Tab-separated table of N, CA and C in Angstrom:
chain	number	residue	atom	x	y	z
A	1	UNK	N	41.849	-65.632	57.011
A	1	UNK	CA	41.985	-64.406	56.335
A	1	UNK	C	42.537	-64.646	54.926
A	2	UNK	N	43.371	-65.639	54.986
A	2	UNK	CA	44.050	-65.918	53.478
A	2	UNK	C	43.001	-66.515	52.492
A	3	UNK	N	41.736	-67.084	53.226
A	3	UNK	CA	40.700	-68.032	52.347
A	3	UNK	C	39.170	-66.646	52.167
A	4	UNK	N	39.620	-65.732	52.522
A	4	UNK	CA	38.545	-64.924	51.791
A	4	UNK	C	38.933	-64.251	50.754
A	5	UNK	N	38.058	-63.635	49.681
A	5	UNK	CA	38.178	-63.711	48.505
A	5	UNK	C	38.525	-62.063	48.819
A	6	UNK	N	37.945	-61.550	49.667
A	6	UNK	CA	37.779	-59.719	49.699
A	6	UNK	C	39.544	-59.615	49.967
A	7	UNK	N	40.273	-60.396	50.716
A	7	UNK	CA	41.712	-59.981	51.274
A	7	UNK	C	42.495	-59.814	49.667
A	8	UNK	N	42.380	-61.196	48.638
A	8	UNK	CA	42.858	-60.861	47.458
A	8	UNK	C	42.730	-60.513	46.593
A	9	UNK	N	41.431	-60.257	46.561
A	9	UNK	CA	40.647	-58.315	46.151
A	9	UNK	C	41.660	-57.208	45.723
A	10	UNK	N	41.995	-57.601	47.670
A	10	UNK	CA	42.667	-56.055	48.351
A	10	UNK	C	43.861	-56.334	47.867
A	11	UNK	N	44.453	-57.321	47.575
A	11	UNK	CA	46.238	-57.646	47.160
A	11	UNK	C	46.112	-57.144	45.922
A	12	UNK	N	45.587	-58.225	45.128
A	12	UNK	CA	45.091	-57.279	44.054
A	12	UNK	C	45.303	-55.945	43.069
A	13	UNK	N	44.128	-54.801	43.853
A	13	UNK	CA	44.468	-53.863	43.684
A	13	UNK	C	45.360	-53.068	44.328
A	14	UNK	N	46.406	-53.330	45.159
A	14	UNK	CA	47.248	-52.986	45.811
A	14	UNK	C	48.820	-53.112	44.682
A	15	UNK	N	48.866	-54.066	44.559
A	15	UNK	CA	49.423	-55.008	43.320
A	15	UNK	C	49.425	-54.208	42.178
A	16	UNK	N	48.405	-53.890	41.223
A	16	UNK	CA	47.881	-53.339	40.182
A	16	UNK	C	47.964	-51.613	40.263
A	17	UNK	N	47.984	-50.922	41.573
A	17	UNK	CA	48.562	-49.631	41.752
A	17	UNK	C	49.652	-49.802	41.470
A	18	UNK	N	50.608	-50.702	42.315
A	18	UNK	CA	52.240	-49.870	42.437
A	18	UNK	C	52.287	-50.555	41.009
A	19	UNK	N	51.418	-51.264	40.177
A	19	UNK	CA	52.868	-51.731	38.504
A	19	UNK	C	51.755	-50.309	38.046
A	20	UNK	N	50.676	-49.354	38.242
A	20	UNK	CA	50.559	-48.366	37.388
A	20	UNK	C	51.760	-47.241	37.511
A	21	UNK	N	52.008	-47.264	39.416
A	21	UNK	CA	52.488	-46.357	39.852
A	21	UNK	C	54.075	-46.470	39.052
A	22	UNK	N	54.465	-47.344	39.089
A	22	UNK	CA	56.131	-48.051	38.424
A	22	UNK	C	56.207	-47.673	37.056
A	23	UNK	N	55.180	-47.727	36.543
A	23	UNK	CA	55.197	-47.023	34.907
A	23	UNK	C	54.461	-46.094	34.680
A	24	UNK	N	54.167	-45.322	35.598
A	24	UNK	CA	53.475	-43.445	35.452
A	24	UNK	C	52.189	-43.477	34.852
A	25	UNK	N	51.736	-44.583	34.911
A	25	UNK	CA	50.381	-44.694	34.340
A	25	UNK	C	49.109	-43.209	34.753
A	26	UNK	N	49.308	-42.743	36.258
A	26	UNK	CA	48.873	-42.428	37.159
A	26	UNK	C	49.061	-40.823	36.239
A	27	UNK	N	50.691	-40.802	35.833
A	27	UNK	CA	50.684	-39.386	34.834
A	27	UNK	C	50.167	-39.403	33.893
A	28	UNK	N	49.846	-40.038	32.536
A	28	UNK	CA	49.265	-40.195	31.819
A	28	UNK	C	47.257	-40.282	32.148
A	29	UNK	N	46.932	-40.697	32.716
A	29	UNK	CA	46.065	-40.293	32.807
A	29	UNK	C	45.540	-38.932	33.589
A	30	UNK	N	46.447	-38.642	34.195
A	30	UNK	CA	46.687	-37.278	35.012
A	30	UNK	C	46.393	-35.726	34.097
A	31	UNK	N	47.413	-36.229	33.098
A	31	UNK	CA	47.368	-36.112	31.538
A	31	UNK	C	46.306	-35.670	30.744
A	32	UNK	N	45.564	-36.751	30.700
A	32	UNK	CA	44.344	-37.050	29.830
A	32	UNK	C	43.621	-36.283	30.135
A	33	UNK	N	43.210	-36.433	31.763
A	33	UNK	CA	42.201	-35.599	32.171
A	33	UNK	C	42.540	-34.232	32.075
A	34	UNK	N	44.043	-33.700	32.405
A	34	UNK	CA	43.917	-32.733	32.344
A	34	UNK	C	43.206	-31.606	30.800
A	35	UNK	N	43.789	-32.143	29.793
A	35	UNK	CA	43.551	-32.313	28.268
A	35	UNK	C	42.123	-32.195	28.074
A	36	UNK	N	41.503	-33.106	28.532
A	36	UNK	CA	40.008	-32.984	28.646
A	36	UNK	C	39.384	-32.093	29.552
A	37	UNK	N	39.489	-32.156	30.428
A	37	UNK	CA	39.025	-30.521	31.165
A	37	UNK	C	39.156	-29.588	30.436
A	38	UNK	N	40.853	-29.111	29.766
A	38	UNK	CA	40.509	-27.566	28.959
A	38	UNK	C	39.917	-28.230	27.495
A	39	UNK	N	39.715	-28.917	27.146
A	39	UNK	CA	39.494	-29.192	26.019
A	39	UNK	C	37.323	-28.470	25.946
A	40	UNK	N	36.735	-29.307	27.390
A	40	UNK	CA	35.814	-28.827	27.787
A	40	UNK	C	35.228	-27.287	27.842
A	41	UNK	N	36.545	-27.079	28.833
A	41	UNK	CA	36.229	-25.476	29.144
A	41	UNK	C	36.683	-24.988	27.724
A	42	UNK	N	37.077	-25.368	26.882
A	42	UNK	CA	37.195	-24.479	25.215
A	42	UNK	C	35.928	-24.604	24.762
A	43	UNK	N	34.988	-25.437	24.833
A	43	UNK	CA	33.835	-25.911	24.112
A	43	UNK	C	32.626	-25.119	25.268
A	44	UNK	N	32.993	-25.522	26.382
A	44	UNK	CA	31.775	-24.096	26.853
A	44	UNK	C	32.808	-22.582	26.735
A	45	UNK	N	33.418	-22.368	26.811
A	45	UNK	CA	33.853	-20.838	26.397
A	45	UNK	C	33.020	-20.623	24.881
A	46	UNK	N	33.085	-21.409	24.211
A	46	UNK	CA	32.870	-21.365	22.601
A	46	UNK	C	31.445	-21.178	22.626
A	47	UNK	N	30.890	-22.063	23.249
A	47	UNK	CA	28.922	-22.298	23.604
A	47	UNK	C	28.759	-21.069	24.047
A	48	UNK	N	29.232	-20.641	24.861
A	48	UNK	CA	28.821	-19.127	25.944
A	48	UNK	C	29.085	-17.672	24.754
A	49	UNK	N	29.703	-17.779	23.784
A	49	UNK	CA	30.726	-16.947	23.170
A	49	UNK	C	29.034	-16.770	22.135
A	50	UNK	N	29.030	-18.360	21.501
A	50	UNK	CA	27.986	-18.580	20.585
A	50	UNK	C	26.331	-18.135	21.454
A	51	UNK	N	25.969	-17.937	22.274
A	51	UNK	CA	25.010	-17.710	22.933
A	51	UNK	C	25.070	-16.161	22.900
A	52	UNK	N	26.188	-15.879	23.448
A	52	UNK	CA	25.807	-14.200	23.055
A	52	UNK	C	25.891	-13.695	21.653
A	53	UNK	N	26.861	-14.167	20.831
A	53	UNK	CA	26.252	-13.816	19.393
A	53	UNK	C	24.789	-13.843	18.841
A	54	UNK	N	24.325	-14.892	18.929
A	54	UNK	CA	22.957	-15.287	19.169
A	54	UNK	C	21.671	-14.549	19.575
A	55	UNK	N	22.244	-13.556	20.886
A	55	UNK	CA	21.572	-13.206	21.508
A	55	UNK	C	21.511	-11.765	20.933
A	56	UNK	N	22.785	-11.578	20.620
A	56	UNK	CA	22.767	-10.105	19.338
A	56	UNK	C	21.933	-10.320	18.630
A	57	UNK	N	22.478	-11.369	17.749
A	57	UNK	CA	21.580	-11.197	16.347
A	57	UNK	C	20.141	-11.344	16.703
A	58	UNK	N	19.664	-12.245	17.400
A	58	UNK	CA	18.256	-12.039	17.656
A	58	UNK	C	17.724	-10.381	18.049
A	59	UNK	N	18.467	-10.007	18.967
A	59	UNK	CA	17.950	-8.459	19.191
A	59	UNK	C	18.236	-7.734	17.718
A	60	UNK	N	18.776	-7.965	16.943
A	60	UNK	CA	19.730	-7.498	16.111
A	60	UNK	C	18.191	-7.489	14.842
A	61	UNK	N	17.599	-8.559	14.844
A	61	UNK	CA	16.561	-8.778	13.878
A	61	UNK	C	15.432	-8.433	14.943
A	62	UNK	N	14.963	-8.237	16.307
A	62	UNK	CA	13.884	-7.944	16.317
A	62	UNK	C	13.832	-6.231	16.570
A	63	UNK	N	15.170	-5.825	16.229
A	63	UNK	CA	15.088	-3.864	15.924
A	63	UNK	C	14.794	-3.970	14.539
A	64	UNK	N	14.997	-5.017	13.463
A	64	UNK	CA	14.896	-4.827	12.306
A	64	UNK	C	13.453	-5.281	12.161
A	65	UNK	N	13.087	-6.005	12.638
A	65	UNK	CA	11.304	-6.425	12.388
A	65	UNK	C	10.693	-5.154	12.884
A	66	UNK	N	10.787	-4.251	14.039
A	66	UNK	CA	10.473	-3.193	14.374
A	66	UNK	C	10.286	-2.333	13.501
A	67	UNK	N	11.139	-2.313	13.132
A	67	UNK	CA	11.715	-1.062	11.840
A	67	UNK	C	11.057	-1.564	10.929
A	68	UNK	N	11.312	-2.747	10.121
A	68	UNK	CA	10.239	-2.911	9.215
A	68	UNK	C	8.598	-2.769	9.531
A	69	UNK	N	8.187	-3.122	10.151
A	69	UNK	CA	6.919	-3.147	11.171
A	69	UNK	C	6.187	-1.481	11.055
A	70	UNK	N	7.040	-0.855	11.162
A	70	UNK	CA	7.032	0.886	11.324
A	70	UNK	C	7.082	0.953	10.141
A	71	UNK	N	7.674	0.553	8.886
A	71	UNK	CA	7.896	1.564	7.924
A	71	UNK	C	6.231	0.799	6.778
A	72	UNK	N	6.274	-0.519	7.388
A	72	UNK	CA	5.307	-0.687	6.607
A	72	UNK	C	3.754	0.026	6.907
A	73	UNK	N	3.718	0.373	8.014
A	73	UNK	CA	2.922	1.257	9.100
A	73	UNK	C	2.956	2.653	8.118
A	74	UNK	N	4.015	3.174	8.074
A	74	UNK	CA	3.959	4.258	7.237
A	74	UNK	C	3.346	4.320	5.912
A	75	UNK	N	3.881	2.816	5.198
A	75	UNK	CA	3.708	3.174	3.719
A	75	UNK	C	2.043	3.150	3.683
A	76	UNK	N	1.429	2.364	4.542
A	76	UNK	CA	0.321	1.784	4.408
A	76	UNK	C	-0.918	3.188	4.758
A	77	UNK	N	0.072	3.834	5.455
A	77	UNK	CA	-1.144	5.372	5.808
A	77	UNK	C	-0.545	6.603	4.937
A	78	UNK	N	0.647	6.679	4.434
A	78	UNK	CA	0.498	7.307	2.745
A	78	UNK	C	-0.006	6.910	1.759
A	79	UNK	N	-0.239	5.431	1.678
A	79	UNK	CA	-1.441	5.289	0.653
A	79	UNK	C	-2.288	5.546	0.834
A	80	UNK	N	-2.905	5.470	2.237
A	80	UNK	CA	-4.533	5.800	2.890
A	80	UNK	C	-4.405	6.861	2.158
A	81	UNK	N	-3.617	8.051	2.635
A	81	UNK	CA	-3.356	9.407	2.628
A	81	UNK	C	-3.732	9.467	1.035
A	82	UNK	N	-2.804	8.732	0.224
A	82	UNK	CA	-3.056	9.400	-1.587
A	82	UNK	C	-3.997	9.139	-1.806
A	83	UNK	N	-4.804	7.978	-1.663
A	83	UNK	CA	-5.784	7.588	-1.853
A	83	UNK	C	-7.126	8.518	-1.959
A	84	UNK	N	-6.997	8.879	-0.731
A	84	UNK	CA	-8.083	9.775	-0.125
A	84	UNK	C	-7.846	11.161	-0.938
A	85	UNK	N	-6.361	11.518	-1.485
A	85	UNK	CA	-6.338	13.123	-2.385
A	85	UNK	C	-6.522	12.897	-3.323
A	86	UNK	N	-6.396	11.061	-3.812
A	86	UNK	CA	-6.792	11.234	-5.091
A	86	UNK	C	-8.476	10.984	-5.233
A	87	UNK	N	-9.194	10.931	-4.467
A	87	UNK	CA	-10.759	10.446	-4.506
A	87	UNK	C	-11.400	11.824	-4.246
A	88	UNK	N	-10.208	12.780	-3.995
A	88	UNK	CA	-10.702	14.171	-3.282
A	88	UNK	C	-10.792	14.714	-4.819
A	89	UNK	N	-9.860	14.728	-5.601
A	89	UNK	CA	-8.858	15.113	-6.449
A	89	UNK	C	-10.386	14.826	-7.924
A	90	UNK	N	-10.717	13.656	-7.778
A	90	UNK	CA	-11.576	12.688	-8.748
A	90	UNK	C	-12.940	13.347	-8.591
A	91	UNK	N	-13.271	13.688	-7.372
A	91	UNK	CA	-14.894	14.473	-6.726
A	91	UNK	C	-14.748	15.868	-7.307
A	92	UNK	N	-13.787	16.659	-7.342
A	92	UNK	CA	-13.229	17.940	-7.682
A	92	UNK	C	-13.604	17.854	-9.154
A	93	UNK	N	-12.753	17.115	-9.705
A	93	UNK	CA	-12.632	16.986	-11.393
A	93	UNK	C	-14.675	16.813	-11.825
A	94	UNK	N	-15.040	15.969	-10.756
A	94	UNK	CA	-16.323	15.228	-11.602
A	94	UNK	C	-17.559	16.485	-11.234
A	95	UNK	N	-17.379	16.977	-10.146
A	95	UNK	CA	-18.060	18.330	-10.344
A	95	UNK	C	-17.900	19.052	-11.212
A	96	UNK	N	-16.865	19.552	-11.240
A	96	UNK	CA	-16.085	20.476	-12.191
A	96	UNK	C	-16.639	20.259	-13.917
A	97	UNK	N	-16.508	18.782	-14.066
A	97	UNK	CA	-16.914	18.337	-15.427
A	97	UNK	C	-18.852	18.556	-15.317
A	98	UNK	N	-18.931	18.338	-14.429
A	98	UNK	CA	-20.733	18.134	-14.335
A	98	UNK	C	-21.335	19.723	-14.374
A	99	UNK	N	-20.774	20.747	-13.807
A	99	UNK	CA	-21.100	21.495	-14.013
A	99	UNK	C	-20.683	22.599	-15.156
A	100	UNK	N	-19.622	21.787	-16.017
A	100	UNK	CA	-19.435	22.659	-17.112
A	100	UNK	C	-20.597	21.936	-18.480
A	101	UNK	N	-20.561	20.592	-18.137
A	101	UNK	CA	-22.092	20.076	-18.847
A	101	UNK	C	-23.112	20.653	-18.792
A	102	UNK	N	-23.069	20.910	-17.491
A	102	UNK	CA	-24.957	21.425	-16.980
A	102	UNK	C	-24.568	22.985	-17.524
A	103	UNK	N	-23.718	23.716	-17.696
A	103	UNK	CA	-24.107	24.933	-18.058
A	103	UNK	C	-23.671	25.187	-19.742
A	104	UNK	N	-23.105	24.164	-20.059
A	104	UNK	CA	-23.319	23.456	-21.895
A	104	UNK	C	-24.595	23.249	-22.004
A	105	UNK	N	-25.815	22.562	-21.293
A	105	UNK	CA	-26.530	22.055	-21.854
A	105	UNK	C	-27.604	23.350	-21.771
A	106	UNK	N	-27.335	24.250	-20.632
A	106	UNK	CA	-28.228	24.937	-20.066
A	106	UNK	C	-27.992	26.636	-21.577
A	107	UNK	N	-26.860	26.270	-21.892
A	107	UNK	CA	-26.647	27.222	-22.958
A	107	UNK	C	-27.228	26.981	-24.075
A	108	UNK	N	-26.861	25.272	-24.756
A	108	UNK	CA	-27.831	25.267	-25.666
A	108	UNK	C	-29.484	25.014	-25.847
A	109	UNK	N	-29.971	24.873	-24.428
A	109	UNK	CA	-31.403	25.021	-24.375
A	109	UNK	C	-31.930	26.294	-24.610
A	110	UNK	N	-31.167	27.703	-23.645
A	110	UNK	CA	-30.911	28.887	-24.181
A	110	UNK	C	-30.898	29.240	-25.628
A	111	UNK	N	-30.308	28.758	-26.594
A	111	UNK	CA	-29.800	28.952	-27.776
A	111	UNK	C	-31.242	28.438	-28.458
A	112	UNK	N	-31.511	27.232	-28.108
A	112	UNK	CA	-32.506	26.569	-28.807
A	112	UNK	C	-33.936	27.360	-28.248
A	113	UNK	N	-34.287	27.899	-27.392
A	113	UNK	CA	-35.513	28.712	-26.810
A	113	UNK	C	-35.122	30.313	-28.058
A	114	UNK	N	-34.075	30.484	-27.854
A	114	UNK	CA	-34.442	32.074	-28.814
A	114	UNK	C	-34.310	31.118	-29.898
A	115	UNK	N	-34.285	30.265	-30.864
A	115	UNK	CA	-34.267	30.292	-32.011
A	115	UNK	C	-36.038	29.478	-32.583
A	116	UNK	N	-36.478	28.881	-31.404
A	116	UNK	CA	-37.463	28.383	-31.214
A	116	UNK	C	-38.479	29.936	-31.190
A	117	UNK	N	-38.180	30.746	-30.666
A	117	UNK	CA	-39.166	32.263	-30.281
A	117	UNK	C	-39.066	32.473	-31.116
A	118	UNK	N	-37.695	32.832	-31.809
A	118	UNK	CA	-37.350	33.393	-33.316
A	118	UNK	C	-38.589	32.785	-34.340
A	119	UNK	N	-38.395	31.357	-34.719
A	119	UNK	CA	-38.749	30.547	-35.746
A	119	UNK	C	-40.523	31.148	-35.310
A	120	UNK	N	-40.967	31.177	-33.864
A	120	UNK	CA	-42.580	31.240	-34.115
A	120	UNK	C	-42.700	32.582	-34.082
A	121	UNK	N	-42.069	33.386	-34.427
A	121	UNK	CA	-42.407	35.373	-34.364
A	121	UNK	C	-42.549	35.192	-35.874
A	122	UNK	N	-41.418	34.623	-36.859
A	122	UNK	CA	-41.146	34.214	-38.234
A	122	UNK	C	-42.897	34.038	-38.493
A	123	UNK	N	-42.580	32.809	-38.565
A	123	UNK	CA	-44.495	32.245	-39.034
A	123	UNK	C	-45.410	32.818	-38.614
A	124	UNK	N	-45.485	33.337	-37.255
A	124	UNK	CA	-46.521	34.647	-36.785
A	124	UNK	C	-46.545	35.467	-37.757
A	125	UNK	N	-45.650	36.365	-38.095
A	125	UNK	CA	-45.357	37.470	-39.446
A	125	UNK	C	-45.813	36.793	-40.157
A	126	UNK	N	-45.513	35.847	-41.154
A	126	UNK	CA	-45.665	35.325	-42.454
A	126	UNK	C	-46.903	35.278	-42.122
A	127	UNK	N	-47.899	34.731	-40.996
A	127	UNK	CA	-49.001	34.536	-41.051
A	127	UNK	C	-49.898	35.429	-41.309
A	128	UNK	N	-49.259	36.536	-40.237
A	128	UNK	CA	-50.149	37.801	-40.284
A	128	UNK	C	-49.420	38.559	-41.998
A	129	UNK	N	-48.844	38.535	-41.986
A	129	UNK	CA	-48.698	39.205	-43.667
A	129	UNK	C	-49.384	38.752	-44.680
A	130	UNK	N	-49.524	37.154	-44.535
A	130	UNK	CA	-50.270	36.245	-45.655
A	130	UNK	C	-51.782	36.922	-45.216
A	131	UNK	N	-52.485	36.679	-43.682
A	131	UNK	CA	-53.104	37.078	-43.552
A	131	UNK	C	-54.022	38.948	-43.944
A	132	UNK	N	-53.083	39.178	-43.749
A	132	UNK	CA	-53.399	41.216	-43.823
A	132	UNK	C	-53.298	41.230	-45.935
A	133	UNK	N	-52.694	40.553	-46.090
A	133	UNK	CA	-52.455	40.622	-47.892
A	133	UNK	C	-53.774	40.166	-48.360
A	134	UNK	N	-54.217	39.098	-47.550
A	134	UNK	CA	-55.273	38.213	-48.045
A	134	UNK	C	-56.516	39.390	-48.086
A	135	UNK	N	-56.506	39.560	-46.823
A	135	UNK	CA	-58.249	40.501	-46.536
A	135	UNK	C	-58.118	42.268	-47.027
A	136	UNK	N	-56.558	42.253	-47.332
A	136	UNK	CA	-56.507	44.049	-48.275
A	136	UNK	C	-56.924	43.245	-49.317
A	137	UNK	N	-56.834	42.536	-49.978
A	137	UNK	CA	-56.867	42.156	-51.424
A	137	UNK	C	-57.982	41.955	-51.810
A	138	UNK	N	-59.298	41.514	-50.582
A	138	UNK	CA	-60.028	41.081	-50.743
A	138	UNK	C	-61.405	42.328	-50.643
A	139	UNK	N	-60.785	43.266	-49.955
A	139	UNK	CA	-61.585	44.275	-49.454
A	139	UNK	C	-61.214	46.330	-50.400
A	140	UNK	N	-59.919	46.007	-50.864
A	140	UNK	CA	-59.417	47.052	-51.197
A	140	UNK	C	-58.883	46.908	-52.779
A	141	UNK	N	-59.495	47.231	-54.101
A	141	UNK	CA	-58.769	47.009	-55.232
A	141	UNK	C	-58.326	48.225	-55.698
A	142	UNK	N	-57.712	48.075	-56.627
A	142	UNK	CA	-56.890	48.973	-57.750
A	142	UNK	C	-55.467	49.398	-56.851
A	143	UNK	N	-55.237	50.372	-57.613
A	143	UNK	CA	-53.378	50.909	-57.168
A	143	UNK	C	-53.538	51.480	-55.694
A	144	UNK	N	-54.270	51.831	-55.455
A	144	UNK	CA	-54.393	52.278	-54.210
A	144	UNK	C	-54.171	51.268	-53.287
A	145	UNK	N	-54.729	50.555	-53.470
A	145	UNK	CA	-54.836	48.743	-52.622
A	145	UNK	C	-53.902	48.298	-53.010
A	146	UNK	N	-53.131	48.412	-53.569
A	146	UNK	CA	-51.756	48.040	-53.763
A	146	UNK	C	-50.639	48.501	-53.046
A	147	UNK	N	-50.787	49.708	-53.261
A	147	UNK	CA	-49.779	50.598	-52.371
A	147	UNK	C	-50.237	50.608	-51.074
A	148	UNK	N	-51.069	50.573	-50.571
A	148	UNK	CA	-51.180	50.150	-49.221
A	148	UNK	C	-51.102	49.012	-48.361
A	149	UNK	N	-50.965	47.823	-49.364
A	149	UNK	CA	-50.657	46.257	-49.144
A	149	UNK	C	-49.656	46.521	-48.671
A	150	UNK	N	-48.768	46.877	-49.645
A	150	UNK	CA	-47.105	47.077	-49.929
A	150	UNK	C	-46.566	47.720	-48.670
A	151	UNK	N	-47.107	49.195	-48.192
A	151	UNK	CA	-46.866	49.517	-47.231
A	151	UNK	C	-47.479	48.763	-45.766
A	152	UNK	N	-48.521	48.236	-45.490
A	152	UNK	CA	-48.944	47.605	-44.210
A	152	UNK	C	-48.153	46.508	-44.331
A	153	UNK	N	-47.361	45.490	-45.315
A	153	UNK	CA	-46.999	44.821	-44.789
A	153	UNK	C	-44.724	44.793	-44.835
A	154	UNK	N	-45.078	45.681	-44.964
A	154	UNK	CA	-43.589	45.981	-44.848
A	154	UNK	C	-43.619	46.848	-43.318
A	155	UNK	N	-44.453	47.715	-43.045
A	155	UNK	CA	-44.257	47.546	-41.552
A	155	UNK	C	-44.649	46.363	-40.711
A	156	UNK	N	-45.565	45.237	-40.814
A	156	UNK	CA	-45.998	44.387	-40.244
A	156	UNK	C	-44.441	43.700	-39.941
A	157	UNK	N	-44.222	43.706	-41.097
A	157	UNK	CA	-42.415	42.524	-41.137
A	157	UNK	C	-41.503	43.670	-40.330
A	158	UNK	N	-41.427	44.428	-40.373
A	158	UNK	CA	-40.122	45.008	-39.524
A	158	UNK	C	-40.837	45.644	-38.218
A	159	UNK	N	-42.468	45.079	-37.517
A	159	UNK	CA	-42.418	45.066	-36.335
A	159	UNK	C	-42.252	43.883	-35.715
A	160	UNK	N	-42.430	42.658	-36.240
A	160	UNK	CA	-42.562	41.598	-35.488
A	160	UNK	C	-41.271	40.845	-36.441
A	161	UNK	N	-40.410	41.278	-37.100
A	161	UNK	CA	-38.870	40.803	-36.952
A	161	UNK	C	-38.267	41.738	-36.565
């Protein structure tokens, strides 16, 4: 028993307890560990603490992506919205302009038809006056034919002007 190696193993560490036990070694590390355990449980308290902050702020930004999400939702169908009053707004105006043209243009075609009737009643008269002067003159002499020029064509002019 004295020639196996396992018996002074066992002396050994038998040996090597009581000189820890003799100088409190056993407290000191008693110690240590204890130190390290809360030292632990401070660092997951802290992790667990940091996880729910975390877990705020994430909810915390996806009410705010929401919200942004929505408002850009909004802005994007009040522009639809102006858009569309102002294209309403633009159709309004361009009628509006088109038909104050068309009844500009339709006025001075108006304007230009009586002055056009006017101008050929004009030369009609002159014609027929040149005309009626020509064939009294030609058919009717002395004062008599005069005074009757004078008179046929002064009514001729104030029937056909």
């Amino acid at each position: 028993m004295f020639a196996e190696p396992e018996f002074w193993v066992a002396v050994a560490f038998v040996i090597l307890m009581g000189v820890f036990a003799y100088f409190g070694i056993h407290r000191t590390v008693l110690t240590t560990l204890d130190h390290r355990s809360e030292r632990i449980k401070a660092e997951l308290d802290d992790a667990r603490r940091l996880k729910e902050e975390a877990a705020k702020l994430l909810a915390e930004y996806k009410a705010r992506h929401a919200s942004a999400e929505r408002e850009a939702q909004d802005i994007i169908e009040s522009a639809k919205a102006e858009a569309e009053r102002i294209a309403s707004e633009a159709k309004t105006k361009m009628e509006d302009f088109v038909a104050r043209r068309t009844k500009t243009a339709e006025s001075k075609i108006g304007l230009a038809e009586a002055q056009a009737l006017a101008d050929v009643r004009a030369a009609a008269a002159d014609a027929a006056v040149t005309a009626a002067s020509t064939i009294m003159s030609q058919s009717v002499k002395g004062p008599i034919a005069d005074d009757l020029l004078a008179k046929g064509i002064a009514e001729v002019r104030e029937k056909l002007n």
